[in-house]
GROMACS .gro file of C-alpha atoms in nm:
model
  504
    1MET     CA    1  12.319  30.664   7.190
    2ARG     CA    2  12.346  30.288   7.145
    3MET     CA    3  12.602  30.270   7.425
    4ARG     CA    4  12.382  30.477   7.660
    5GLY     CA    5  12.083  30.256   7.573
    6GLY     CA    6  12.280  29.946   7.667
    7ALA     CA    7  12.381  30.105   7.995
    8ILE     CA    8  12.017  30.192   8.080
    9ALA     CA    9  11.915  29.836   8.002
   10GLY     CA   10  12.189  29.719   8.237
   11VAL     CA   11  12.053  29.943   8.513
   12PHE     CA   12  11.704  29.796   8.458
   13VAL     CA   13  11.840  29.442   8.495
   14LEU     CA   14  12.032  29.544   8.806
   15LEU     CA   15  11.725  29.695   8.977
   16LEU     CA   16  11.481  29.426   8.865
   17PRO     CA   17  11.512  29.212   9.183
   18ILE     CA   18  11.440  29.513   9.404
   19PHE     CA   19  11.131  29.601   9.199
   20PHE     CA   20  10.990  29.250   9.220
   21ALA     CA   21  11.066  29.221   9.591
   22SER     CA   22  10.850  29.531   9.648
   23LEU     CA   23  10.578  29.409   9.412
   24PHE     CA   24  10.536  29.083   9.604
   25SER     CA   25  10.568  29.228   9.955
   26HIS     CA   26  10.232  29.069  10.044
   27ALA     CA   27  10.287  28.746   9.853
   28SER     CA   28  10.274  28.394   9.989
   29PRO     CA   29  10.561  28.262  10.210
   30THR     CA   30  10.680  28.037   9.926
   31ILE     CA   31  10.714  28.326   9.685
   32LEU     CA   32  10.880  28.538   9.954
   33LYS     CA   33  11.130  28.261  10.018
   34ASP     CA   34  11.221  28.255   9.650
   35LEU     CA   35  11.254  28.633   9.648
   36ASN     CA   36  11.471  28.630   9.961
   37ALA     CA   37  11.775  28.601   9.739
   38PRO     CA   38  12.069  28.834   9.804
   39LYS     CA   39  11.963  29.186   9.710
   40PHE     CA   40  12.183  29.454   9.560
   41ARG     CA   41  12.290  29.660   9.859
   42HIS     CA   42  12.454  29.949   9.676
   43SER     CA   43  12.215  30.013   9.388
   44ARG     CA   44  12.284  30.389   9.375
   45LEU     CA   45  12.655  30.334   9.326
   46ALA     CA   46  12.591  30.046   9.086
   47LYS     CA   47  12.367  30.263   8.869
   48SER     CA   48  12.641  30.525   8.840
   49ALA     CA   49  12.909  30.261   8.783
   50LEU     CA   50  12.719  30.126   8.483
   51LEU     CA   51  12.725  30.475   8.326
   52ARG     CA   52  13.094  30.534   8.403
   53GLN     CA   53  13.336  30.664   8.140
   54THR     CA   54  13.714  30.625   8.152
   55SER     CA   55  13.960  30.815   7.938
   56ASN     CA   56  14.238  30.659   7.733
   57GLU     CA   57  14.488  30.823   7.969
   58GLU     CA   58  14.326  30.658   8.272
   59GLN     CA   59  14.321  30.322   8.095
   60SER     CA   60  14.685  30.358   7.993
   61GLU     CA   61  14.791  30.431   8.350
   62LEU     CA   62  14.582  30.143   8.486
   63TRP     CA   63  14.736  29.882   8.253
   64THR     CA   64  15.094  30.012   8.260
   65PRO     CA   65  15.322  29.755   8.431
   66LEU     CA   66  15.494  29.846   8.756
   67ALA     CA   67  15.811  30.049   8.723
   68HIS     CA   68  16.132  29.890   8.848
   69GLN     CA   69  16.147  29.935   9.226
   70GLY     CA   70  16.517  29.876   9.287
   71TRP     CA   71  16.485  29.508   9.385
   72LYS     CA   72  16.545  29.187   9.194
   73PRO     CA   73  16.495  28.813   9.267
   74CYS     CA   74  16.787  28.678   9.465
   75THR     CA   75  16.808  28.311   9.567
   76GLU     CA   76  17.172  28.233   9.496
   77SER     CA   77  17.319  27.936   9.677
   78ASP     CA   78  17.632  27.971   9.888
   79GLY     CA   79  17.878  27.735  10.050
   80ALA     CA   80  17.619  27.604  10.295
   81SER     CA   81  17.385  27.491  10.017
   82THR     CA   82  17.545  27.159   9.934
   83VAL     CA   83  17.412  26.808   9.987
   84PRO     CA   84  17.593  26.634  10.278
   85GLU     CA   85  17.796  26.326  10.189
   86LYS     CA   86  17.601  26.115  10.439
   87SER     CA   87  17.230  26.152  10.512
   88GLU     CA   88  17.120  26.131  10.875
   89GLY     CA   89  16.799  25.953  10.774
   90TYR     CA   90  16.460  26.013  10.615
   91VAL     CA   91  16.218  26.294  10.701
   92GLN     CA   92  15.846  26.265  10.628
   93VAL     CA   93  15.581  26.535  10.658
   94PHE     CA   94  15.203  26.511  10.617
   95LEU     CA   95  15.045  26.834  10.497
   96ASP     CA   96  14.684  26.943  10.532
   97GLY     CA   97  14.496  27.251  10.413
   98GLY     CA   98  14.439  27.373  10.059
   99LEU     CA   99  14.687  27.406   9.775
  100ASN     CA  100  14.858  27.723   9.893
  101GLN     CA  101  14.890  27.616  10.256
  102GLN     CA  102  15.040  27.288  10.136
  103ARG     CA  103  15.275  27.482   9.908
  104MET     CA  104  15.419  27.672  10.205
  105GLY     CA  105  15.450  27.348  10.400
  106ILE     CA  106  15.648  27.190  10.117
  107CYS     CA  107  15.895  27.480  10.120
  108ASP     CA  108  15.940  27.451  10.496
  109ALA     CA  109  15.982  27.073  10.472
  110VAL     CA  110  16.276  27.113  10.234
  111VAL     CA  111  16.443  27.355  10.476
  112VAL     CA  112  16.385  27.126  10.777
  113ALA     CA  113  16.548  26.840  10.585
  114LYS     CA  114  16.841  27.073  10.513
  115ILE     CA  115  16.870  27.168  10.881
  116LEU     CA  116  16.879  26.800  10.980
  117ASN     CA  117  17.114  26.687  10.698
  118ALA     CA  118  16.838  26.439  10.615
  119THR     CA  119  16.674  26.301  10.301
  120LEU     CA  120  16.327  26.439  10.237
  121VAL     CA  121  16.053  26.205  10.123
  122ILE     CA  122  15.818  26.380   9.879
  123PRO     CA  123  15.555  26.528  10.117
  124GLN     CA  124  15.223  26.349  10.151
  125LEU     CA  125  14.917  26.569  10.105
  126GLU     CA  126  14.623  26.492  10.332
  127VAL     CA  127  14.272  26.457  10.191
  128ASN     CA  128  14.114  26.800  10.233
  129PRO     CA  129  13.809  26.761  10.462
  130VAL     CA  130  13.626  27.050  10.293
  131TRP     CA  131  13.692  26.978   9.926
  132GLN     CA  132  13.749  26.602   9.961
  133ASP     CA  133  14.043  26.620   9.723
  134SER     CA  134  14.285  26.325   9.731
  135SER     CA  135  14.536  26.472   9.484
  136SER     CA  136  14.896  26.379   9.562
  137PHE     CA  137  15.211  26.591   9.527
  138MET     CA  138  15.282  26.422   9.194
  139ASP     CA  139  14.927  26.493   9.071
  140ILE     CA  140  14.983  26.866   9.120
  141PHE     CA  141  15.356  26.941   9.092
  142ASP     CA  142  15.621  26.833   8.843
  143VAL     CA  143  15.815  26.606   9.079
  144ASP     CA  144  16.115  26.553   8.850
  145HIS     CA  145  16.157  26.928   8.807
  146PHE     CA  146  16.127  26.970   9.186
  147ILE     CA  147  16.401  26.716   9.259
  148ASN     CA  148  16.629  26.842   8.981
  149VAL     CA  149  16.615  27.210   9.085
  150LEU     CA  150  16.703  27.117   9.444
  151LYS     CA  151  16.954  26.840   9.372
  152ASP     CA  152  17.250  27.052   9.488
  153ASP     CA  153  17.076  27.156   9.810
  154VAL     CA  154  16.881  26.863   9.955
  155SER     CA  155  16.854  26.490   9.891
  156ILE     CA  156  16.493  26.409   9.792
  157VAL     CA  157  16.331  26.073   9.715
  158LYS     CA  158  15.990  25.995   9.572
  159GLU     CA  159  15.924  25.711   9.819
  160LEU     CA  160  16.081  25.534  10.113
  161PRO     CA  161  16.305  25.229  10.065
  162ASP     CA  162  16.149  24.890  10.145
  163GLU     CA  163  16.288  24.872  10.499
  164PHE     CA  164  16.082  25.176  10.596
  165SER     CA  165  15.769  25.091  10.399
  166TRP     CA  166  15.577  25.052  10.726
  167SER     CA  167  15.605  25.429  10.793
  168THR     CA  168  15.265  25.536  10.663
  169ARG     CA  169  15.000  25.788  10.770
  170GLU     CA  170  14.777  25.499  10.877
  171TYR     CA  171  15.056  25.355  11.093
  172TYR     CA  172  15.089  25.679  11.287
  173GLY     CA  173  14.715  25.717  11.323
  174THR     CA  174  14.663  25.393  11.517
  175ALA     CA  175  14.896  25.440  11.818
  176ILE     CA  176  15.174  25.648  11.969
  177ARG     CA  177  15.491  25.586  11.769
  178PRO     CA  178  15.846  25.681  11.871
  179THR     CA  179  15.929  25.785  11.514
  180ARG     CA  180  15.650  26.043  11.497
  181ILE     CA  181  15.714  26.397  11.621
  182LYS     CA  182  15.384  26.567  11.698
  183THR     CA  183  15.510  26.828  11.943
  184ALA     CA  184  15.673  27.071  11.700
  185PRO     CA  185  15.559  27.417  11.813
  186VAL     CA  186  15.423  27.671  11.569
  187HIS     CA  187  15.717  27.868  11.422
  188ALA     CA  188  15.978  27.638  11.575
  189SER     CA  189  16.343  27.744  11.544
  190ALA     CA  190  16.614  27.556  11.359
  191ASN     CA  191  16.767  27.463  11.695
  192TRP     CA  192  16.439  27.304  11.805
  193TYR     CA  193  16.465  27.057  11.518
  194LEU     CA  194  16.830  26.984  11.591
  195GLU     CA  195  16.752  26.918  11.956
  196ASN     CA  196  16.428  26.723  11.917
  197VAL     CA  197  16.428  26.554  11.577
  198SER     CA  198  16.795  26.472  11.521
  199PRO     CA  199  16.797  26.218  11.811
  200VAL     CA  200  16.501  26.036  11.654
  201LEU     CA  201  16.681  26.020  11.319
  202GLN     CA  202  16.994  25.886  11.488
  203SER     CA  203  16.795  25.618  11.672
  204TYR     CA  204  16.556  25.502  11.399
  205GLY     CA  205  16.684  25.642  11.069
  206ILE     CA  206  16.347  25.802  11.006
  207ALA     CA  207  16.126  26.074  11.156
  208ALA     CA  208  15.770  26.166  11.064
  209ILE     CA  209  15.664  26.519  11.158
  210ALA     CA  210  15.289  26.565  11.186
  211PRO     CA  211  15.125  26.809  11.222
  212PHE     CA  212  15.365  27.022  11.021
  213SER     CA  213  15.189  27.335  10.889
  214HIS     CA  214  15.354  27.657  11.012
  215ARG     CA  215  15.612  27.458  11.209
  216LEU     CA  216  15.918  27.663  11.107
  217THR     CA  217  15.997  28.019  11.211
  218PHE     CA  218  16.050  28.304  10.966
  219ASP     CA  219  16.285  28.491  11.199
  220ASN     CA  220  16.647  28.447  11.308
  221MET     CA  221  16.717  28.198  11.031
  222PRO     CA  222  17.052  28.176  10.849
  223LYS     CA  223  17.047  28.356  10.518
  224TYR     CA  224  17.117  28.040  10.316
  225LEU     CA  225  16.810  27.869  10.465
  226GLN     CA  226  16.589  28.166  10.380
  227HIS     CA  227  16.728  28.160  10.027
  228LEU     CA  228  16.650  27.790  10.005
  229ARG     CA  229  16.289  27.857  10.105
  230CYS     CA  230  16.267  28.112   9.826
  231LYS     CA  231  16.426  27.877   9.575
  232VAL     CA  232  16.168  27.607   9.651
  233ASN     CA  233  15.870  27.840   9.629
  234PHE     CA  234  15.968  28.046   9.325
  235GLN     CA  235  16.173  27.798   9.122
  236ALA     CA  236  16.126  27.435   9.225
  237LEU     CA  237  15.747  27.420   9.255
  238ALA     CA  238  15.616  27.398   8.898
  239PHE     CA  239  15.276  27.253   8.812
  240VAL     CA  240  15.240  26.932   8.612
  241PRO     CA  241  15.242  26.977   8.231
  242HIS     CA  242  14.867  26.930   8.175
  243VAL     CA  243  14.790  27.211   8.422
  244ARG     CA  244  15.036  27.442   8.246
  245HIS     CA  245  14.899  27.350   7.903
  246LEU     CA  246  14.540  27.422   8.005
  247GLY     CA  247  14.652  27.745   8.170
  248ASP     CA  248  14.832  27.852   7.852
  249ALA     CA  249  14.518  27.784   7.648
  250LEU     CA  250  14.306  27.998   7.882
  251ILE     CA  251  14.561  28.278   7.875
  252ASN     CA  252  14.572  28.273   7.495
  253ARG     CA  253  14.191  28.293   7.472
  254LEU     CA  254  14.183  28.582   7.717
  255ARG     CA  255  14.445  28.777   7.523
  256ASN     CA  256  14.316  28.683   7.179
  257PRO     CA  257  13.939  28.634   7.191
  258PRO     CA  258  13.790  28.499   6.866
  259SER     CA  259  13.579  28.733   6.661
  260GLU     CA  260  13.205  28.674   6.659
  261GLY     CA  261  13.219  28.501   6.322
  262ASN     CA  262  13.493  28.266   6.437
  263MET     CA  263  13.352  28.160   6.772
  264VAL     CA  264  13.363  27.784   6.808
  265SER     CA  265  13.091  27.761   7.073
  266ASN     CA  266  12.914  27.961   7.340
  267ASN     CA  267  13.190  27.863   7.581
  268TYR     CA  268  13.435  28.103   7.420
  269LEU     CA  269  13.481  28.472   7.489
  270ARG     CA  270  13.190  28.698   7.407
  271GLU     CA  271  13.242  29.039   7.254
  272VAL     CA  272  13.089  29.364   7.372
  273THR     CA  273  12.980  29.552   7.062
  274ASP     CA  274  12.989  29.926   6.999
  275LEU     CA  275  13.302  29.979   7.208
  276LYS     CA  276  13.598  30.174   7.074
  277PRO     CA  277  13.941  30.009   7.111
  278LYS     CA  278  14.088  30.063   7.457
  279GLN     CA  279  14.439  30.085   7.596
  280GLY     CA  280  14.380  29.753   7.770
  281ALA     CA  281  14.318  29.561   7.447
  282GLY     CA  282  14.488  29.223   7.459
  283LYS     CA  283  14.534  29.249   7.835
  284PHE     CA  284  14.337  29.083   8.114
  285ALA     CA  285  14.299  29.092   8.490
  286VAL     CA  286  14.246  28.799   8.726
  287LEU     CA  287  14.008  28.834   9.018
  288HIS     CA  288  14.025  28.588   9.307
  289LEU     CA  289  13.676  28.626   9.447
  290ARG     CA  290  13.714  28.461   9.788
  291PHE     CA  291  13.350  28.449   9.885
  292ASP     CA  292  13.265  28.088   9.967
  293LYS     CA  293  13.032  27.965  10.241
  294ASP     CA  294  13.314  27.904  10.488
  295MET     CA  295  13.442  28.259  10.445
  296ALA     CA  296  13.095  28.411  10.480
  297ALA     CA  297  13.008  28.205  10.787
  298HIS     CA  298  13.341  28.257  10.962
  299SER     CA  299  13.319  28.635  10.929
  300ALA     CA  300  12.978  28.663  11.105
  301CYS     CA  301  12.891  28.957  10.877
  302ASP     CA  302  12.554  29.037  10.719
  303PHE     CA  303  12.557  28.997  10.341
  304GLY     CA  304  12.203  29.106  10.259
  305GLY     CA  305  12.032  28.769  10.250
  306GLY     CA  306  11.796  28.851  10.536
  307LYS     CA  307  11.724  28.665  10.859
  308ALA     CA  308  11.707  28.329  10.687
  309GLU     CA  309  12.063  28.361  10.552
  310ASN     CA  310  12.199  28.490  10.884
  311LEU     CA  311  12.043  28.198  11.072
  312ALA     CA  312  12.171  27.949  10.815
  313LEU     CA  313  12.526  28.086  10.844
  314ALA     CA  314  12.509  28.080  11.224
  315LYS     CA  315  12.396  27.716  11.213
  316TYR     CA  316  12.674  27.633  10.966
  317ARG     CA  317  12.930  27.787  11.204
  318GLN     CA  318  12.807  27.562  11.483
  319VAL     CA  319  12.804  27.246  11.268
  320ILE     CA  320  13.144  27.299  11.106
  321TRP     CA  321  13.342  27.454  11.390
  322GLY     CA  322  13.150  27.320  11.690
  323GLY     CA  323  13.152  27.643  11.888
  324ARG     CA  324  13.519  27.722  11.819
  325VAL     CA  325  13.398  28.007  11.596
  326ILE     CA  326  13.124  28.192  11.781
  327ASN     CA  327  12.882  28.452  11.660
  328SER     CA  328  13.056  28.789  11.668
  329GLN     CA  329  12.996  29.026  11.957
  330PHE     CA  330  13.041  29.316  11.714
  331THR     CA  331  12.765  29.463  11.501
  332ASP     CA  332  12.781  29.435  11.124
  333GLU     CA  333  12.866  29.805  11.102
  334GLU     CA  334  13.157  29.762  11.346
  335LEU     CA  335  13.290  29.461  11.157
  336ARG     CA  336  13.271  29.643  10.824
  337SER     CA  337  13.437  29.960  10.952
  338GLN     CA  338  13.723  29.742  11.083
  339GLY     CA  339  13.763  29.576  10.743
  340ARG     CA  340  13.666  29.233  10.875
  341CYS     CA  341  13.392  29.152  10.626
  342PRO     CA  342  13.479  28.980  10.297
  343LEU     CA  343  13.380  29.179   9.991
  344THR     CA  344  13.073  29.054   9.806
  345PRO     CA  345  13.089  29.023   9.425
  346GLU     CA  346  12.886  29.342   9.401
  347GLU     CA  347  13.133  29.532   9.620
  348VAL     CA  348  13.433  29.397   9.430
  349GLY     CA  349  13.272  29.511   9.105
  350LEU     CA  350  13.226  29.863   9.241
  351LEU     CA  351  13.588  29.867   9.360
  352LEU     CA  352  13.716  29.768   9.016
  353ALA     CA  353  13.490  30.018   8.840
  354ALA     CA  354  13.612  30.298   9.068
  355LEU     CA  355  13.974  30.206   8.996
  356GLY     CA  356  13.913  30.253   8.622
  357PHE     CA  357  13.834  29.905   8.489
  358ASP     CA  358  13.559  29.945   8.230
  359ASN     CA  359  13.313  29.715   8.054
  360SER     CA  360  13.573  29.624   7.791
  361THR     CA  361  13.794  29.467   8.061
  362ARG     CA  362  13.864  29.099   8.016
  363LEU     CA  363  13.823  28.964   8.368
  364TYR     CA  364  13.907  28.606   8.465
  365LEU     CA  365  13.728  28.481   8.776
  366ALA     CA  366  13.953  28.255   8.986
  367SER     CA  367  13.724  28.104   9.246
  368HIS     CA  368  13.619  27.755   9.344
  369LYS     CA  369  13.262  27.830   9.444
  370VAL     CA  370  13.086  28.159   9.522
  371TYR     CA  371  12.834  28.157   9.807
  372GLY     CA  372  12.498  28.252   9.660
  373GLY     CA  373  12.597  28.142   9.311
  374GLU     CA  374  12.494  28.338   9.005
  375ARG     CA  375  12.248  28.546   9.206
  376ARG     CA  376  12.540  28.716   9.376
  377ILE     CA  377  12.775  28.713   9.078
  378SER     CA  378  12.520  28.883   8.851
  379ALA     CA  379  12.594  29.231   8.989
  380LEU     CA  380  12.963  29.183   8.904
  381ARG     CA  381  12.877  29.041   8.563
  382ASN     CA  382  12.660  29.343   8.479
  383LEU     CA  383  12.961  29.569   8.531
  384PHE     CA  384  13.206  29.335   8.354
  385PRO     CA  385  13.030  29.145   8.074
  386LEU     CA  386  13.360  28.995   7.955
  387MET     CA  387  13.406  28.806   8.281
  388GLU     CA  388  13.519  28.448   8.221
  389ASP     CA  389  13.633  28.141   8.410
  390LYS     CA  390  13.761  27.791   8.338
  391LYS     CA  391  13.420  27.662   8.241
  392SER     CA  392  13.338  27.939   7.995
  393LEU     CA  393  13.682  27.937   7.832
  394ALA     CA  394  13.752  27.564   7.799
  395SER     CA  395  13.550  27.265   7.685
  396SER     CA  396  13.454  26.983   7.919
  397GLU     CA  397  13.705  26.762   7.738
  398GLU     CA  398  13.984  27.010   7.809
  399ARG     CA  399  13.885  27.024   8.174
  400ALA     CA  400  13.851  26.648   8.220
  401LEU     CA  401  14.181  26.601   8.404
  402ILE     CA  402  14.100  26.866   8.666
  403LYS     CA  403  13.728  26.804   8.709
  404GLY     CA  404  13.630  26.760   9.075
  405LYS     CA  405  13.990  26.819   9.191
  406ALA     CA  406  13.996  27.133   9.403
  407SER     CA  407  14.375  27.146   9.417
  408LEU     CA  408  14.415  27.116   9.040
  409LEU     CA  409  14.139  27.371   8.980
  410ALA     CA  410  14.324  27.607   9.214
  411ALA     CA  411  14.652  27.528   9.037
  412VAL     CA  412  14.509  27.637   8.701
  413ASP     CA  413  14.381  27.960   8.857
  414TYR     CA  414  14.722  28.020   9.019
  415TYR     CA  415  14.898  27.966   8.686
  416VAL     CA  416  14.664  28.203   8.499
  417GLY     CA  417  14.694  28.454   8.783
  418MET     CA  418  15.073  28.451   8.756
  419HIS     CA  419  15.047  28.538   8.386
  420SER     CA  420  14.785  28.813   8.412
  421ASP     CA  421  14.857  29.183   8.365
  422ILE     CA  422  14.682  29.263   8.693
  423PHE     CA  423  14.578  29.039   8.981
  424VAL     CA  424  14.310  29.140   9.232
  425SER     CA  425  14.241  28.942   9.548
  426ALA     CA  426  13.903  29.028   9.695
  427SER     CA  427  13.983  28.921  10.052
  428PRO     CA  428  14.292  28.805  10.245
  429GLY     CA  429  14.368  28.432  10.264
  430ASN     CA  430  14.622  28.170  10.160
  431MET     CA  431  14.568  28.227   9.785
  432HIS     CA  432  14.596  28.602   9.839
  433ASN     CA  433  14.918  28.562  10.040
  434ALA     CA  434  15.080  28.325   9.791
  435MET     CA  435  14.991  28.533   9.484
  436VAL     CA  436  15.086  28.867   9.641
  437GLY     CA  437  15.426  28.726   9.737
  438HIS     CA  438  15.493  28.555   9.404
  439ARG     CA  439  15.392  28.857   9.197
  440THR     CA  440  15.592  29.090   9.424
  441TYR     CA  441  15.894  28.868   9.359
  442ASN     CA  442  15.839  28.920   8.983
  443ASN     CA  443  15.749  29.292   9.017
  444MET     CA  444  15.396  29.246   8.880
  445LYS     CA  445  15.093  29.469   8.942
  446THR     CA  446  14.875  29.327   9.219
  447ILE     CA  447  14.586  29.520   9.373
  448ARG     CA  448  14.522  29.464   9.744
  449PRO     CA  449  14.182  29.602   9.851
  450ASN     CA  450  14.183  29.840  10.147
  451MET     CA  451  13.921  29.648  10.343
  452ALA     CA  452  13.872  29.900  10.625
  453LEU     CA  453  13.835  30.192  10.385
  454LEU     CA  454  13.589  30.005  10.162
  455GLY     CA  455  13.386  29.890  10.462
  456GLN     CA  456  13.344  30.250  10.575
  457LEU     CA  457  13.261  30.373  10.225
  458PHE     CA  458  12.994  30.109  10.171
  459LEU     CA  459  12.834  30.200  10.504
  460ASN     CA  460  12.788  30.559  10.382
  461LYS     CA  461  12.461  30.542  10.189
  462THR     CA  462  12.472  30.911  10.086
  463LEU     CA  463  12.806  30.889   9.906
  464THR     CA  464  12.797  30.997   9.541
  465TRP     CA  465  12.986  30.809   9.271
  466PRO     CA  466  13.251  31.083   9.223
  467GLU     CA  467  13.311  31.089   9.601
  468PHE     CA  468  13.331  30.711   9.617
  469GLN     CA  469  13.565  30.692   9.318
  470GLU     CA  470  13.797  30.961   9.451
  471SER     CA  471  13.824  30.789   9.790
  472VAL     CA  472  13.888  30.449   9.632
  473VAL     CA  473  14.158  30.577   9.395
  474GLU     CA  474  14.334  30.772   9.671
  475GLY     CA  475  14.312  30.477   9.913
  476HIS     CA  476  14.471  30.232   9.668
  477LYS     CA  477  14.762  30.436   9.528
  478ASN     CA  478  15.016  30.235   9.724
  479ARG     CA  479  14.837  29.900   9.717
  480GLN     CA  480  14.919  29.789   9.363
  481GLY     CA  481  15.232  29.579   9.405
  482GLN     CA  482  15.470  29.818   9.574
  483ILE     CA  483  15.754  29.644   9.763
  484ARG     CA  484  15.687  29.607  10.135
  485LEU     CA  485  15.977  29.478  10.342
  486ARG     CA  486  15.898  29.182  10.564
  487LYS     CA  487  15.855  29.261  10.933
  488PRO     CA  488  15.927  29.021  11.222
  489LYS     CA  489  15.688  28.722  11.235
  490GLN     CA  490  15.559  28.794  10.883
  491SER     CA  491  15.579  28.528  10.612
  492LEU     CA  492  15.845  28.558  10.344
  493TYR     CA  493  15.602  28.380  10.111
  494THR     CA  494  15.388  28.697  10.129
  495TYR     CA  495  15.670  28.949  10.178
  496PRO     CA  496  15.968  28.816   9.978
  497ALA     CA  497  16.187  29.122  10.031
  498PRO     CA  498  16.452  29.129  10.164
  499ASP     CA  499  16.492  28.750  10.221
  500CYS     CA  500  16.427  28.645   9.859
  501MET     CA  501  16.530  28.968   9.686
  502CYS     CA  502  16.839  29.185   9.654
  503GLN     CA  503  16.865  29.558   9.591
  504ALA     CA  504  16.964  29.604   9.230
   0.00000   0.00000   0.00000
């Protein structure tokens, strides 16, 4: 009875905003503006989800690790993976984007240096225009580990010798320079670099390639170069010690929450009382809730915030992308049925509940900033009261070294995600691609939402909870970390088999 009472109270909290919105339907414009917060769009499903029950058998199946799939990591070096006796010169790259886009660029930069028999200068990371993060390679990654792991494959230096000290980002930004290559096509072949960059190295002893993101093909590459890419991504790129230490602390607190009597502060894990021990005890899932303002605006979908929100997002699209991203010609229903709308926190919560996660699940939220803030997260929190993040699990002193650093914040989330029992990415993106690939490489359970299916289900307002749950479970049977072989033009960082893996 106590459990049912708690569930009913949860339903009351969930429906409270809808009740008050109706109560003040004739209120003043100011009050209406305050009430024009994101509303719960799937209250019928949410009410049923709060009352859900899962058996021990269902929980056991949910948390059971993936069975061996007949593949194993495979990045062995061969005869071609040796450092040349004489370097042809120095290669520089300047990488933009967020952490995971930069990560892929670093891997490609190592391979380009290998192709050219050149010495790679530790890549320079551009200041991210969105997050304004000036973190360098050495702020994020363990540079000595990076160089040591690759010492038999590529010559790498932390900085240029004095005679090339003039070769800076600022130098290339002021005029056309013969040592800068800015014409590298997207997905350029190895031969393109030999034909276009080698002559620059021979003439000047240095070549700076910018822009560089996505400037190396995934297809028709020698096997040893593909293996080198894999070696960089899965072995050489390790985070700096303080990121790993903080990540280990968060993981320990997720797996071993303190009892109520031993809680140090309100920042530590809360307990849900009156719950019998579950099969998932000691385990946790990581959710990457990719629902920031950029994502919402770019999609041109309706997220329930009314006309004011839709107008604000349309204006944001114009300001940020200057007409390069136009308002969609499709209706919201068409976009959703095509799986082109990011999942809201509410929708992610319903997905997880349908898959069998219950209110005893320890859920770690890996997100920089959620559009709509706590108003939107509250629906997810009602379903998963043990939801935590960096701020709730660690003190401000522990987080001091990563505060305000988007790349380091993302690095901690990546590290925790790689050590979770289950990882769920709410919507596709660079973090999704990197984590799916890395966890596939290690044969770890990773749930990829079926966006088109979910869009269609959420459009059906007459769907009952059993019908919704059955469709969700059936539609995600083969989306939990099963090996998918890379197809032409696809990234090996997302699909590591067969380039980075061998059949056991």
